[in-house]
Coordinates of C-alpha atoms (C1' of nucleotides) in Angstrom, one line a residue:
Chain A
X14 CA 3.3 -30.7 -7.5
X15 CA 5.1 -30.5 -4.0
X16 CA 2.7 -28.2 -2.2
X17 CA 2.4 -28.6 1.8
X18 CA -1.0 -27.2 2.1
X19 CA -2.1 -28.1 5.8
X20 CA -4.8 -29.6 6.5
X21 CA -7.6 -28.1 7.7
X22 CA -9.6 -29.5 10.7
X23 CA -12.0 -32.3 9.0
X24 CA -8.9 -33.8 6.5
X25 CA -7.6 -34.3 10.0
X26 CA -10.4 -36.0 11.3
X27 CA -10.7 -38.3 8.2
X28 CA -6.9 -38.5 8.2
X29 CA -7.4 -39.4 11.7
X30 CA -10.3 -41.7 11.2
X31 CA -8.3 -43.6 8.9
X32 CA -5.1 -44.2 10.6
X33 CA -7.5 -45.6 13.5
X34 CA -9.4 -48.3 11.3
X35 CA -12.6 -46.5 12.2
X36 CA -13.4 -46.3 8.3
X37 CA -11.5 -48.2 5.6
X38 CA -13.5 -46.0 3.2
X39 CA -13.9 -42.9 3.3
X40 CA -18.2 -42.4 1.9
X41 CA -19.4 -38.7 1.9
X42 CA -23.0 -37.9 0.6
X43 CA -23.2 -33.9 -1.1
X44 CA -27.1 -33.2 0.0
X45 CA -29.2 -30.3 -1.7
X46 CA -32.6 -28.9 -2.5
X47 CA -34.0 -28.8 -5.3
X48 CA -35.7 -26.2 -4.1
X49 CA -33.1 -23.8 -6.1
X50 CA -30.4 -23.0 -7.7
X51 CA -27.3 -24.4 -7.1
X52 CA -24.7 -21.0 -5.9
X53 CA -21.7 -19.7 -5.7
X54 CA -22.0 -21.5 -1.6
X55 CA -23.1 -24.7 -2.3
X56 CA -20.2 -25.2 -4.7
X57 CA -18.2 -24.8 -1.8
X58 CA -20.1 -27.5 -0.3
X59 CA -19.2 -29.8 -3.3
X60 CA -15.6 -29.4 -4.3
X61 CA -16.2 -30.0 -0.2
X62 CA -17.7 -33.2 0.0
X63 CA -15.9 -34.6 -3.9
X64 CA -12.5 -33.2 -2.8
X65 CA -12.2 -35.3 0.1
X66 CA -13.5 -38.4 -1.8
X67 CA -10.1 -37.3 -4.2
X68 CA -7.8 -37.5 -1.9
X69 CA -8.6 -39.9 0.4
X70 CA -10.3 -42.8 -1.8
X71 CA -13.4 -43.7 -1.5
X72 CA -17.1 -41.5 -3.0
X73 CA -19.8 -39.3 -2.7
X74 CA -22.9 -39.8 -3.6
X75 CA -26.1 -37.9 -4.5
X76 CA -28.4 -36.9 -2.9
X77 CA -31.2 -35.1 -2.7
X78 CA -33.1 -34.5 0.4
X79 CA -37.0 -34.4 -1.4
X80 CA -38.8 -33.8 2.0
X81 CA -41.3 -31.0 1.7
X82 CA -43.0 -32.2 -1.7
X83 CA -44.1 -28.0 -2.1
X84 CA -40.6 -26.4 -2.6
X85 CA -39.4 -29.2 -4.8
X86 CA -39.0 -29.6 -8.7
X87 CA -37.1 -32.0 -11.3
X88 CA -36.1 -28.4 -12.9
X89 CA -34.2 -27.8 -9.6
X90 CA -33.3 -31.4 -9.8
X91 CA -32.2 -31.6 -13.1
X92 CA -30.0 -28.6 -12.9
X93 CA -28.0 -29.0 -10.2
X94 CA -27.3 -32.2 -12.0
X95 CA -26.4 -30.6 -15.0
X96 CA -24.2 -27.2 -12.3
X97 CA -22.0 -29.8 -10.5
X98 CA -20.7 -32.4 -13.1
X99 CA -19.6 -28.6 -14.1
X100 CA -17.8 -27.8 -12.2
X101 CA -15.9 -31.7 -13.0
X102 CA -17.9 -34.1 -10.8
X103 CA -18.6 -37.0 -10.6
X104 CA -21.1 -39.0 -7.9
X105 CA -21.2 -42.9 -7.2
X106 CA -24.6 -42.5 -6.2
X107 CA -28.7 -40.4 -7.5
X108 CA -29.8 -41.4 -4.8
X109 CA -33.2 -38.8 -3.0
X110 CA -34.8 -39.2 0.4
X111 CA -38.0 -39.9 -1.0
X112 CA -36.3 -43.4 -1.8
X113 CA -36.6 -43.7 2.2
X114 CA -39.1 -42.8 2.6
X115 CA -40.9 -46.1 3.2
X116 CA -37.5 -47.1 4.8
X117 CA -38.0 -43.8 7.6
X118 CA -41.3 -44.7 7.4
X119 CA -40.4 -48.2 9.1
X120 CA -37.9 -46.1 11.8
X121 CA -40.8 -44.2 13.0
X122 CA -42.7 -47.4 14.1
X123 CA -39.9 -48.2 15.8
X124 CA -39.8 -45.8 17.7
X125 CA -43.8 -45.6 17.7
X126 CA -42.3 -48.9 19.5
X127 CA -40.5 -47.9 21.4
X128 CA -42.1 -45.2 22.9
X129 CA -40.4 -42.9 21.4
X130 CA -43.0 -41.3 19.8
X131 CA -46.4 -39.8 20.1
X132 CA -48.5 -38.3 17.4
X133 CA -49.5 -35.1 19.6
X134 CA -53.4 -33.7 18.0
X135 CA -52.1 -29.7 19.0
X136 CA -51.9 -27.3 16.3
X137 CA -48.9 -25.3 15.6
X138 CA -50.0 -22.5 18.3
X139 CA -49.7 -24.4 21.0
X140 CA -46.8 -26.3 20.4
X141 CA -45.0 -23.7 20.2
X142 CA -46.8 -22.3 23.0
X143 CA -45.9 -25.6 25.3
X144 CA -41.9 -25.1 23.5
X145 CA -41.2 -23.2 26.2
X146 CA -38.2 -20.3 25.2
X147 CA -34.8 -20.0 25.1
X148 CA -34.3 -20.0 29.1
X149 CA -37.4 -21.5 30.5
X150 CA -38.2 -25.3 29.9
X151 CA -41.0 -26.3 27.7
X152 CA -44.7 -28.3 28.9
X153 CA -44.8 -31.1 27.8
X154 CA -48.5 -32.6 25.7
X155 CA -51.3 -33.5 26.7
X156 CA -51.0 -36.0 24.2
X157 CA -47.9 -37.5 25.4
X158 CA -48.7 -40.0 27.4
X159 CA -51.0 -41.4 25.0
X160 CA -50.2 -45.3 24.4
X161 CA -48.2 -47.1 22.6
X162 CA -51.0 -48.8 20.6
X163 CA -53.3 -45.7 19.8
X164 CA -49.9 -44.1 18.1
X165 CA -49.4 -46.2 16.1
X166 CA -53.3 -46.5 14.6
X167 CA -53.2 -42.4 15.1
X168 CA -49.9 -43.0 12.6
X169 CA -51.2 -45.8 10.3
X170 CA -53.8 -43.4 10.1
X171 CA -52.0 -40.3 9.2
X172 CA -50.5 -41.8 6.4
X173 CA -53.8 -43.3 5.0
X174 CA -54.4 -39.9 4.2
X175 CA -58.1 -39.4 7.3
X176 CA -56.2 -36.6 8.6
X177 CA -56.5 -32.8 6.6
X178 CA -53.7 -31.2 7.0
X179 CA -52.3 -29.8 10.5
X180 CA -54.1 -31.5 12.1
X181 CA -52.1 -34.1 13.9
X182 CA -48.3 -35.0 13.7
X183 CA -45.5 -37.5 14.9
X184 CA -43.7 -36.0 17.3
X185 CA -40.4 -37.8 19.0
X186 CA -40.2 -38.6 22.8
X187 CA -37.5 -37.1 23.5
X188 CA -36.8 -34.5 26.8
X189 CA -39.1 -30.8 26.8
X190 CA -36.4 -29.6 29.4
X191 CA -33.5 -29.8 27.0
X192 CA -31.7 -26.4 27.1
X193 CA -31.1 -28.1 23.6
X194 CA -34.6 -26.6 22.5
X195 CA -34.3 -29.0 19.0
X196 CA -34.5 -31.9 21.7
X197 CA -37.7 -31.0 22.6
X198 CA -39.9 -33.1 21.0
X199 CA -39.2 -31.9 17.1
X200 CA -42.2 -33.3 15.0
X201 CA -40.7 -36.0 13.1
X202 CA -43.8 -36.5 9.8
X203 CA -46.7 -34.1 9.0
X204 CA -49.0 -34.0 7.1
X205 CA -48.5 -32.6 3.9
X206 CA -51.6 -33.4 1.3
X207 CA -49.0 -32.8 -1.8
X208 CA -48.7 -34.3 -4.7
X209 CA -44.2 -34.8 -4.9
X210 CA -42.2 -34.5 -7.2
X211 CA -41.0 -38.4 -7.7
X212 CA -43.5 -39.8 -5.7
X213 CA -46.9 -38.5 -6.7
X214 CA -49.6 -39.4 -5.2
X215 CA -48.6 -42.0 -2.4
X216 CA -47.8 -40.4 0.8
X217 CA -49.7 -38.5 2.1
X218 CA -47.3 -37.9 5.1
X219 CA -43.7 -36.9 5.3
X220 CA -40.9 -36.6 7.4
X221 CA -39.0 -33.9 8.0
X222 CA -35.4 -32.7 8.3
X223 CA -34.6 -33.5 11.2
X224 CA -35.9 -37.1 10.5
X225 CA -34.7 -37.0 7.4
X226 CA -31.0 -36.5 7.0
X227 CA -28.6 -38.5 9.9
X228 CA -31.3 -41.7 9.0
X229 CA -30.5 -41.5 5.1
X230 CA -26.8 -40.8 5.5
X231 CA -27.2 -44.6 7.5
X232 CA -28.5 -46.0 4.5
X233 CA -26.0 -45.2 2.9
X234 CA -23.4 -45.5 5.4
X235 CA -21.8 -42.3 4.5
X236 CA -18.5 -42.4 7.2
X237 CA -18.3 -38.1 7.2
X238 CA -21.7 -35.8 6.9
X239 CA -20.2 -32.6 6.4
X240 CA -23.1 -29.9 6.7
X241 CA -23.3 -25.6 7.9
X242 CA -22.6 -24.6 10.6
X243 CA -26.0 -23.7 12.1
X244 CA -26.7 -27.6 12.4
X245 CA -24.6 -27.9 15.0
X246 CA -27.1 -27.6 17.3
X247 CA -29.3 -30.7 15.6
X248 CA -26.3 -33.3 15.4
X249 CA -27.5 -33.7 19.3
X250 CA -30.5 -35.1 18.2
X251 CA -29.1 -36.9 15.0
X252 CA -26.7 -38.7 17.3
X253 CA -30.4 -39.6 19.2
X254 CA -32.5 -41.4 15.9
X255 CA -28.8 -43.0 15.7
X256 CA -28.7 -44.6 18.4
X257 CA -32.1 -45.4 19.5
X258 CA -32.5 -46.6 15.7
X259 CA -29.9 -48.5 16.7
X260 CA -28.5 -47.8 12.9
X261 CA -25.6 -47.4 11.0
X262 CA -23.9 -44.8 13.6
X263 CA -22.7 -41.5 10.4
X264 CA -21.0 -38.4 12.1
X265 CA -22.0 -35.3 11.4
X266 CA -19.4 -32.5 10.7
X267 CA -19.9 -28.6 10.6
X268 CA -17.9 -26.2 9.3
X269 CA -18.8 -22.5 8.3
X270 CA -21.2 -21.6 5.1
X271 CA -19.3 -19.1 2.7
X272 CA -20.1 -15.2 2.3
X273 CA -18.9 -13.1 -0.6
X274 CA -19.1 -9.8 -0.9
X275 CA -21.5 -7.4 -2.4
X276 CA -23.7 -10.3 -2.8
X277 CA -26.9 -12.0 -1.0
X278 CA -26.4 -15.8 -0.8
X279 CA -29.5 -17.3 0.7
X280 CA -31.8 -19.2 -2.4
X281 CA -34.3 -17.6 -0.6
X282 CA -33.3 -14.3 -1.1
X283 CA -31.8 -15.4 -4.7
X284 CA -35.1 -16.7 -4.8
X285 CA -37.1 -13.6 -4.9
X286 CA -34.6 -11.2 -7.4
X287 CA -35.4 -14.2 -10.1
X288 CA -39.2 -13.8 -8.8
X289 CA -39.8 -9.8 -9.2
X290 CA -37.3 -9.1 -11.6
X291 CA -34.5 -8.0 -10.5
X292 CA -32.4 -10.3 -12.5
X293 CA -33.4 -12.1 -15.5
X294 CA -32.9 -15.4 -13.5
X295 CA -31.3 -18.0 -11.7
X296 CA -29.1 -18.0 -14.6
X297 CA -28.6 -13.5 -14.8
X298 CA -25.0 -12.7 -15.3
X299 CA -24.8 -11.1 -12.3
X300 CA -26.2 -14.0 -9.7
X301 CA -23.4 -15.8 -7.5
X302 CA -25.1 -19.1 -9.6
X303 CA -23.8 -21.9 -10.9
X304 CA -25.7 -21.3 -14.0
X305 CA -24.9 -17.6 -14.0
X306 CA -20.8 -17.7 -12.6
X307 CA -20.6 -20.2 -16.9
X308 CA -22.8 -17.5 -17.7
X309 CA -21.1 -15.0 -16.8
X310 CA -17.5 -16.4 -18.2
X311 CA -15.9 -18.4 -14.8
X312 CA -14.7 -21.9 -15.2
X313 CA -15.1 -24.2 -12.6
X314 CA -10.9 -24.2 -12.8
X315 CA -11.7 -20.6 -11.9
X316 CA -14.0 -21.7 -9.1
X317 CA -11.9 -25.0 -7.9
X318 CA -9.1 -22.5 -7.4
X319 CA -11.9 -20.5 -5.0
X320 CA -13.2 -23.3 -2.8
X321 CA -9.8 -24.6 -2.7
X322 CA -8.0 -20.0 -1.7
X323 CA -10.9 -20.0 0.6
X324 CA -10.3 -22.9 3.5
X325 CA -12.7 -24.8 5.5
X326 CA -13.3 -23.6 9.5
X327 CA -15.3 -22.9 11.6
X328 CA -15.2 -19.1 12.2
X329 CA -18.7 -17.0 10.3
X330 CA -16.9 -15.2 7.0
X331 CA -16.9 -13.2 4.2
X332 CA -14.8 -13.5 1.5
X333 CA -13.6 -10.5 -1.3
X334 CA -15.2 -10.8 -4.3
X335 CA -11.7 -9.9 -5.3
X336 CA -10.5 -12.9 -4.5
X337 CA -12.9 -14.4 -6.7
X338 CA -11.9 -11.9 -9.7
X339 CA -8.3 -12.6 -9.3
X340 CA -9.0 -16.6 -9.8
X341 CA -10.7 -16.5 -12.9
X342 CA -8.2 -13.3 -13.8
X343 CA -5.1 -15.9 -13.2
X344 CA -7.5 -18.4 -15.4
X345 CA -8.2 -16.6 -18.3
X346 CA -5.4 -14.4 -18.6
X347 CA -3.9 -18.9 -19.5
X348 CA -6.3 -19.8 -21.9
X349 CA -8.4 -16.8 -23.7
X350 CA -7.1 -16.0 -26.2
X351 CA -6.3 -11.9 -26.8
X352 CA -8.5 -9.5 -29.7
X353 CA -9.5 -6.1 -29.8
X354 CA -12.7 -4.8 -29.3
X355 CA -13.7 -0.9 -29.5
X356 CA -16.5 -0.1 -27.3
X357 CA -17.1 3.4 -27.1
X358 CA -15.2 4.9 -30.8
X359 CA -14.2 7.5 -32.4
X360 CA -12.3 7.5 -35.8
X361 CA -8.6 7.6 -36.5
X362 CA -7.6 9.0 -39.6
X363 CA -3.9 8.2 -40.8
X364 CA -3.2 11.0 -43.2
X365 CA -0.6 9.6 -44.8
X366 CA -2.6 6.6 -45.8
X367 CA -3.7 6.1 -48.4
X368 CA -7.1 5.4 -48.9
X369 CA -8.2 2.7 -50.3
X370 CA -4.7 0.7 -49.5
X371 CA -5.2 -2.0 -47.4
X372 CA -3.1 -5.1 -45.5
X373 CA -3.7 -7.9 -43.5
X374 CA -1.2 -7.8 -39.2
X375 CA -0.7 -10.9 -37.4
X376 CA -1.0 -10.9 -34.1
X377 CA -0.2 -13.3 -31.9
X378 CA -3.7 -14.6 -29.9
X379 CA -1.6 -14.8 -26.6
X380 CA 1.8 -14.2 -25.4
X381 CA 1.1 -16.2 -22.0
X382 CA 0.5 -19.5 -24.2
X383 CA 3.6 -21.6 -25.3
X384 CA 3.0 -21.3 -29.2
X385 CA 2.0 -17.4 -28.3
X386 CA -1.7 -19.4 -29.8
X387 CA -0.7 -19.4 -33.4
X388 CA -1.4 -16.0 -35.4
X389 CA -4.5 -15.2 -36.1
X390 CA -5.2 -11.9 -39.1
X391 CA -6.4 -8.6 -38.6
X392 CA -7.0 -5.9 -41.3
X393 CA -5.6 -3.1 -41.6
X394 CA -6.3 0.4 -43.2
X395 CA -6.0 4.4 -43.1
X396 CA -9.4 4.7 -40.5
X397 CA -10.2 2.7 -38.2
X398 CA -12.2 3.3 -34.8
X399 CA -10.2 3.3 -31.2
X400 CA -11.4 4.1 -27.8
X401 CA -12.3 7.3 -26.8
X402 CA -11.2 7.3 -23.4
X403 CA -7.2 6.8 -26.0
X404 CA -7.4 10.8 -26.1
X405 CA -7.9 13.6 -23.9
X406 CA -7.2 17.3 -25.5
X407 CA -5.5 17.8 -22.9
X408 CA -3.4 14.8 -21.5
X409 CA -3.6 14.6 -17.4
X410 CA 0.0 13.9 -15.9
X411 CA 1.5 10.8 -17.3
X412 CA -1.0 10.2 -20.3
X413 CA 1.2 7.7 -22.4
X414 CA -2.5 8.1 -24.8
X415 CA -2.8 9.2 -27.2
X416 CA -3.1 13.9 -27.1
X417 CA -2.4 17.0 -29.7
X418 CA 1.2 16.1 -30.7
X419 CA 1.9 12.6 -29.3
X420 CA 2.6 9.3 -30.5
X421 CA 1.7 5.7 -29.9
X422 CA 1.4 2.6 -30.4
X423 CA -1.0 0.9 -32.8
X424 CA -1.4 -2.6 -31.4
X425 CA 0.2 -5.3 -34.1
X426 CA 0.5 -2.2 -36.6
X427 CA 2.6 1.6 -36.7
X428 CA 3.8 4.0 -34.6
X429 CA 1.5 7.1 -35.4
X430 CA 1.1 10.4 -34.2
X431 CA -1.7 12.9 -33.6
X432 CA -1.3 16.3 -35.7
X433 CA -5.7 16.8 -35.0
X434 CA -8.5 16.4 -33.8
X435 CA -12.5 17.1 -34.9
X436 CA -15.1 18.5 -32.5
X437 CA -18.2 18.0 -32.6
X438 CA -21.5 20.7 -32.1
X439 CA -21.3 19.6 -28.3
X440 CA -17.4 19.6 -28.4
X441 CA -17.4 15.3 -28.3
X442 CA -14.7 14.9 -30.5
X443 CA -15.2 12.9 -32.9
X444 CA -12.4 12.4 -35.1
X445 CA -8.8 12.5 -33.9
X446 CA -5.6 12.9 -37.5
X447 CA -2.8 11.1 -36.6
X448 CA 0.8 10.4 -39.8
X449 CA 2.4 7.4 -39.0
X450 CA 5.5 5.9 -40.1
X451 CA 6.1 3.4 -42.1
X452 CA 9.6 1.9 -41.2
X453 CA 7.8 1.1 -37.4
X454 CA 5.3 -1.8 -38.7
X455 CA 5.0 -4.1 -35.8
X456 CA 7.6 -6.9 -35.9
X457 CA 10.1 -5.0 -38.1
X458 CA 10.8 -2.0 -36.9
X459 CA 13.6 0.1 -37.5
X460 CA 12.0 3.8 -36.5
X461 CA 14.2 3.4 -34.0
X462 CA 11.1 5.1 -31.6
X463 CA 9.7 3.9 -28.6
X464 CA 6.1 4.9 -27.4
X465 CA 5.3 4.3 -24.0
X466 CA 1.5 3.6 -25.0
X467 CA 0.1 0.7 -27.0
X468 CA -3.5 1.8 -26.8
X469 CA -5.9 -0.9 -29.4
X470 CA -8.0 0.3 -32.7
X471 CA -9.6 -1.6 -35.8
X472 CA -10.0 -0.6 -39.3
X473 CA -13.9 0.2 -39.0
X474 CA -14.2 -0.7 -43.4
X475 CA -13.6 -5.1 -41.2
X476 CA -14.6 -3.6 -38.1
X477 CA -18.4 -6.3 -37.2
X478 CA -20.5 -5.1 -34.6
X479 CA -21.3 -6.6 -31.5
X480 CA -23.2 -5.6 -28.7
X481 CA -21.0 -6.1 -25.0
X482 CA -22.2 -6.2 -21.7
X483 CA -21.0 -4.9 -19.3
X484 CA -21.4 -6.9 -15.8
X485 CA -20.8 -4.8 -12.3
X486 CA -21.5 -5.9 -8.6
X487 CA -25.0 -6.6 -7.6
X488 CA -25.2 -4.5 -4.1
X489 CA -23.5 -2.1 -3.4
X490 CA -22.9 -3.2 -0.4
X491 CA -20.8 -6.6 1.0
X492 CA -23.3 -7.4 3.3
X493 CA -26.4 -7.1 2.3
X494 CA -27.8 -8.4 4.7
X495 CA -27.0 -7.1 7.3
X496 CA -27.8 -3.4 6.6
X497 CA -30.8 -2.3 8.0
X498 CA -33.4 -3.0 5.9
X499 CA -34.2 -4.7 2.8
X500 CA -31.3 -6.1 1.1
X501 CA -33.2 -4.1 -2.2
X502 CA -32.8 -1.6 -0.5
X503 CA -29.2 -2.0 -1.5
X504 CA -29.5 -3.2 -4.9
X505 CA -26.0 -1.3 -7.2
X506 CA -28.2 0.6 -10.2
X507 CA -25.0 0.4 -12.3
X508 CA -24.9 -3.9 -12.5
X509 CA -25.6 -4.0 -15.8
X510 CA -24.4 -1.9 -19.4
X511 CA -25.3 -2.4 -22.8
X512 CA -23.8 -1.2 -25.3
X513 CA -25.4 -2.1 -28.6
X514 CA -22.7 -1.4 -30.9
X515 CA -19.3 -2.2 -29.8
X516 CA -17.0 -2.6 -33.1
X517 CA -15.0 -6.0 -32.5
X518 CA -12.7 -7.7 -35.3
X519 CA -14.0 -9.5 -38.4
X520 CA -11.7 -13.3 -36.5
X521 CA -14.5 -12.8 -33.4
X522 CA -17.8 -13.3 -36.3
X523 CA -16.7 -16.9 -36.0
X524 CA -16.6 -17.1 -31.6
X525 CA -19.1 -20.2 -29.9
X526 CA -20.3 -20.3 -26.8
X527 CA -17.5 -22.4 -25.5
X528 CA -14.4 -19.1 -26.0
X529 CA -12.5 -17.4 -23.4
X530 CA -11.2 -14.1 -24.9
X531 CA -9.6 -11.5 -23.7
X532 CA -10.7 -7.3 -25.8
X533 CA -7.0 -6.4 -24.6
X534 CA -6.6 -3.9 -22.4
X535 CA -10.6 -3.8 -22.0
X536 CA -11.2 -7.7 -19.8
X537 CA -12.4 -11.4 -20.6
X538 CA -15.7 -11.7 -22.7
X539 CA -17.2 -14.2 -23.2
X540 CA -19.9 -15.5 -25.7
X541 CA -23.5 -14.9 -24.6
X542 CA -25.7 -17.4 -24.8
X543 CA -28.3 -15.5 -26.4
X544 CA -25.9 -14.1 -29.3
X545 CA -25.8 -15.7 -32.7
X546 CA -24.0 -15.4 -36.6
X547 CA -26.5 -12.0 -37.0
X548 CA -26.4 -10.5 -33.7
X549 CA -23.5 -11.4 -30.9
X550 CA -24.0 -10.5 -27.4
X551 CA -20.3 -10.3 -25.7
X552 CA -21.1 -10.8 -21.3
X553 CA -17.9 -9.2 -19.9
X554 CA -16.7 -11.7 -16.9
X555 CA -14.0 -9.2 -14.8
X556 CA -12.3 -6.4 -16.0
X557 CA -8.8 -6.3 -16.1
X558 CA -6.9 -4.0 -12.9
X559 CA -6.2 -1.6 -14.2
X560 CA -2.9 0.5 -12.5
X561 CA -4.4 4.3 -14.9
X562 CA -7.8 4.5 -13.1
X563 CA -6.3 3.7 -10.0
X564 CA -3.7 6.6 -10.5
X565 CA -6.5 8.5 -11.5
X566 CA -8.3 8.4 -8.2
Chain B
rU21 C1' -31.6 -14.5 30.4
rG22 C1' -30.3 -20.2 28.4
rC23 C1' -27.6 -23.5 25.5
rC24 C1' -23.3 -24.3 22.1
rC25 C1' -20.3 -22.8 17.9
rG26 C1' -16.8 -18.9 17.2
rA27 C1' -12.7 -14.8 17.3
rU28 C1' -4.7 -14.0 14.1
rA29 C1' -3.3 -8.0 9.2
rG30 C1' -8.5 -5.2 5.8
rU31 C1' -10.0 -10.0 4.1
rA32 C1' -9.0 -14.9 4.4
rU33 C1' -6.3 -19.4 6.2
rA34 C1' -1.6 -21.6 9.3
rA35 C1' 1.6 -22.6 12.6
rA36 C1' -0.7 -29.1 16.8
rG37 C1' 3.4 -25.9 24.4
rG38 C1' 9.2 -23.2 21.2
rU39 C1' 11.6 -18.2 14.8
rA40 C1' 3.6 -15.6 14.1
rG41 C1' 3.4 -17.2 8.1
rU42 C1' 0.6 -18.2 3.8
rA43 C1' -3.1 -15.8 0.0
rC44 C1' -6.3 -12.0 -1.8
rA45 C1' -6.0 -6.4 -1.6
rA46 C1' -3.3 -1.7 -0.4
rC47 C1' 1.6 0.8 -1.0
rG48 C1' 6.7 1.2 -4.3
rG49 C1' 9.6 -1.3 -8.5
rU50 C1' 12.8 -3.6 -12.6
rU51 C1' 10.4 -5.6 -17.4
rU52 C1' 6.5 -5.3 -21.3
rU53 C1' 4.3 -4.2 -28.2
rU54 C1' -2.0 -4.5 -23.5
rG55 C1' -1.5 1.4 -17.7
rG56 C1' -2.8 -6.3 -18.8
rU57 C1' 0.7 -11.1 -17.3
rA58 C1' 6.1 -11.8 -14.7
rC59 C1' 8.6 -10.7 -11.2
rC60 C1' 11.2 -7.7 -6.8
rG61 C1' 10.8 -5.0 -2.0
rU62 C1' 6.6 -2.2 1.9
rU63 C1' 3.3 -1.7 5.3
rU64 C1' -0.1 -4.2 8.9
rG65 C1' -2.0 -9.5 12.8
rU66 C1' -2.8 -13.2 18.2
rC67 C1' -9.9 -9.6 21.6
rU68 C1' -9.4 -8.5 26.6
rA69 C1' -7.3 -9.4 32.1
rG70 C1' -5.2 -13.5 35.1
rG71 C1' -2.9 -18.2 35.6
rU72 C1' -0.3 -22.0 34.2
rU73 C1' 5.0 -22.3 32.0
rC74 C1' 11.6 -22.1 31.0
rG75 C1' 8.5 -20.4 26.9
rA76 C1' 1.3 -18.9 25.0
rA77 C1' -2.0 -18.1 19.4
rU78 C1' -1.8 -22.8 21.3
rC79 C1' -2.9 -25.2 28.2
rC80 C1' -7.0 -22.8 32.0
rU81 C1' -10.3 -19.1 34.7
rG82 C1' -13.2 -14.7 34.4
rG83 C1' -14.8 -11.1 31.4
rU84 C1' -16.0 -8.5 26.1
rC85 C1' -17.5 -9.1 21.1
rG86 C1' -20.1 -12.0 16.7
rG87 C1' -23.4 -16.6 14.8
rG88 C1' -26.5 -19.6 16.3
rC89 C1' -31.2 -22.3 18.7
rA90 C1' -37.9 -21.1 20.6
rA91 C1' -40.4 -23.1 11.1
rC92 C1' -46.7 -29.0 10.4
rC93 C1' -38.6 -25.3 6.2
rA94 C1' -33.5 -27.8 5.2

RNA sequence: UGCCCGAUAGUAUAAAGGUAGUACAACGGUUUUUGGUACCGUUUGUCUAGGUUCGAAUCCUGGUCGGGCAACCA
């Protein structure tokens, strides 16, 4: 409990600000644009912002940064809220930048009145041409010296809808020769005759990000406005507006965004995968979205733990997927009931176990749980399904499983010895014939025999069928973003493998959407949302560590 | 070419001028009715060249490398 985790740089700033009395209450915000689904990168920002106020007191607002009506939708607002709640966080106020459109308009008027903003009639191309380059200063627009009265009049008429899209824009009169390109008279309002998901057709001019974000922070008295590194150069402008508008001085701090190996994180690319049908939707279990991870079987705890472990810093990073997988295994190991499922079946026939005889075995559900998770009944008979890969005609060295003459334990049941096997015309093994040792029954073993291997099984007569979807990384390379060519050139063709008919023990027939299971020796699985009682579908969240698979290489 | 940000094991992240630590990964072992878990151990690091200092990952200077900035996107 008393882990002395050192502070990250943002926590240091906050502790100093609180200690010095600069602020009494910490107020942060999480400000997504509702133009897509939230992903694991957002989870990092969510855990940071909400985690900070959880730790130091104060509160966190949820603010939808909805200043661009053409990309935003209510569908996204809803999904984003669901995902934040699912992660386990509660916001103080649900707010929208669009709530501030009137105030923002007034701010713009104030800037014009102070001679710090002007209407520019230039085209986008002309503005770009006069902007200069990083090494050469920009040139003043011919409209820069317009009178305040004319600017006021034109701005009012922009708002009134007198001009078509692109005819004019409002720019801040900052510094056309600033070494910071962002300061070269940034555009702050543009004309867009578009319907907004909240304000409808009330507006036809919309503020740009730079003219909305800092002011919104200020209105909400956000003390620490935390964003990612690409906004570093915007900070100068952020402060400039606050200073000239003479409003509450929120401060912006930047941290490095999360990059995860074997996936992509930009909304644009994720949207592309969805639109082009590469994946089945935003919640495809292979997606790094919160909804995808949820459907995949990740728990909120494991994602929060992951965000905790990756840390907060300012250097670019690429986190290994194996850390995320470690976090989910660690949690699932504690909470998932163990069950048996055979994914690639062959028959095991116990020749000395009377045909037609059955017995019910007891299996503890989770050896990691305090009460072992309780016990469940497992039906046993003379004919079982076992995993094809658990039998080897010619055993490799250090092979612990079934092979001619070899003995193994059937989990929760008896020790069996392989006597013979049957192959089909193609040479594939179809049946393994064994004898069992009656006095080796699990829990009451008096046989004195020790076996190296234990394998899982399902009684053929009692087995239920299920579809099993096994997922793997979406891309074949660690960083699809930084490879040559299109990122889609590196898609993993085997990112999903569907087994239509696997056999599962009857206990699983009642599995519900919230349950997590460990299929013994295979991995962690959950019920997919498409599953029905008639057609059960399980998704593999993550496989178990497999020392044997490694040893084979 | 200008400005800004950054650089510590394979990957992340600590060490606020004083023993370079932790986690994941990798490797080896013990335990085990999951080749899982748990536990133990091993390997691997301060970008570079100078300077300040009794002492530098830390401060200073130069260089190198990586990233960002020229959307009527956020």
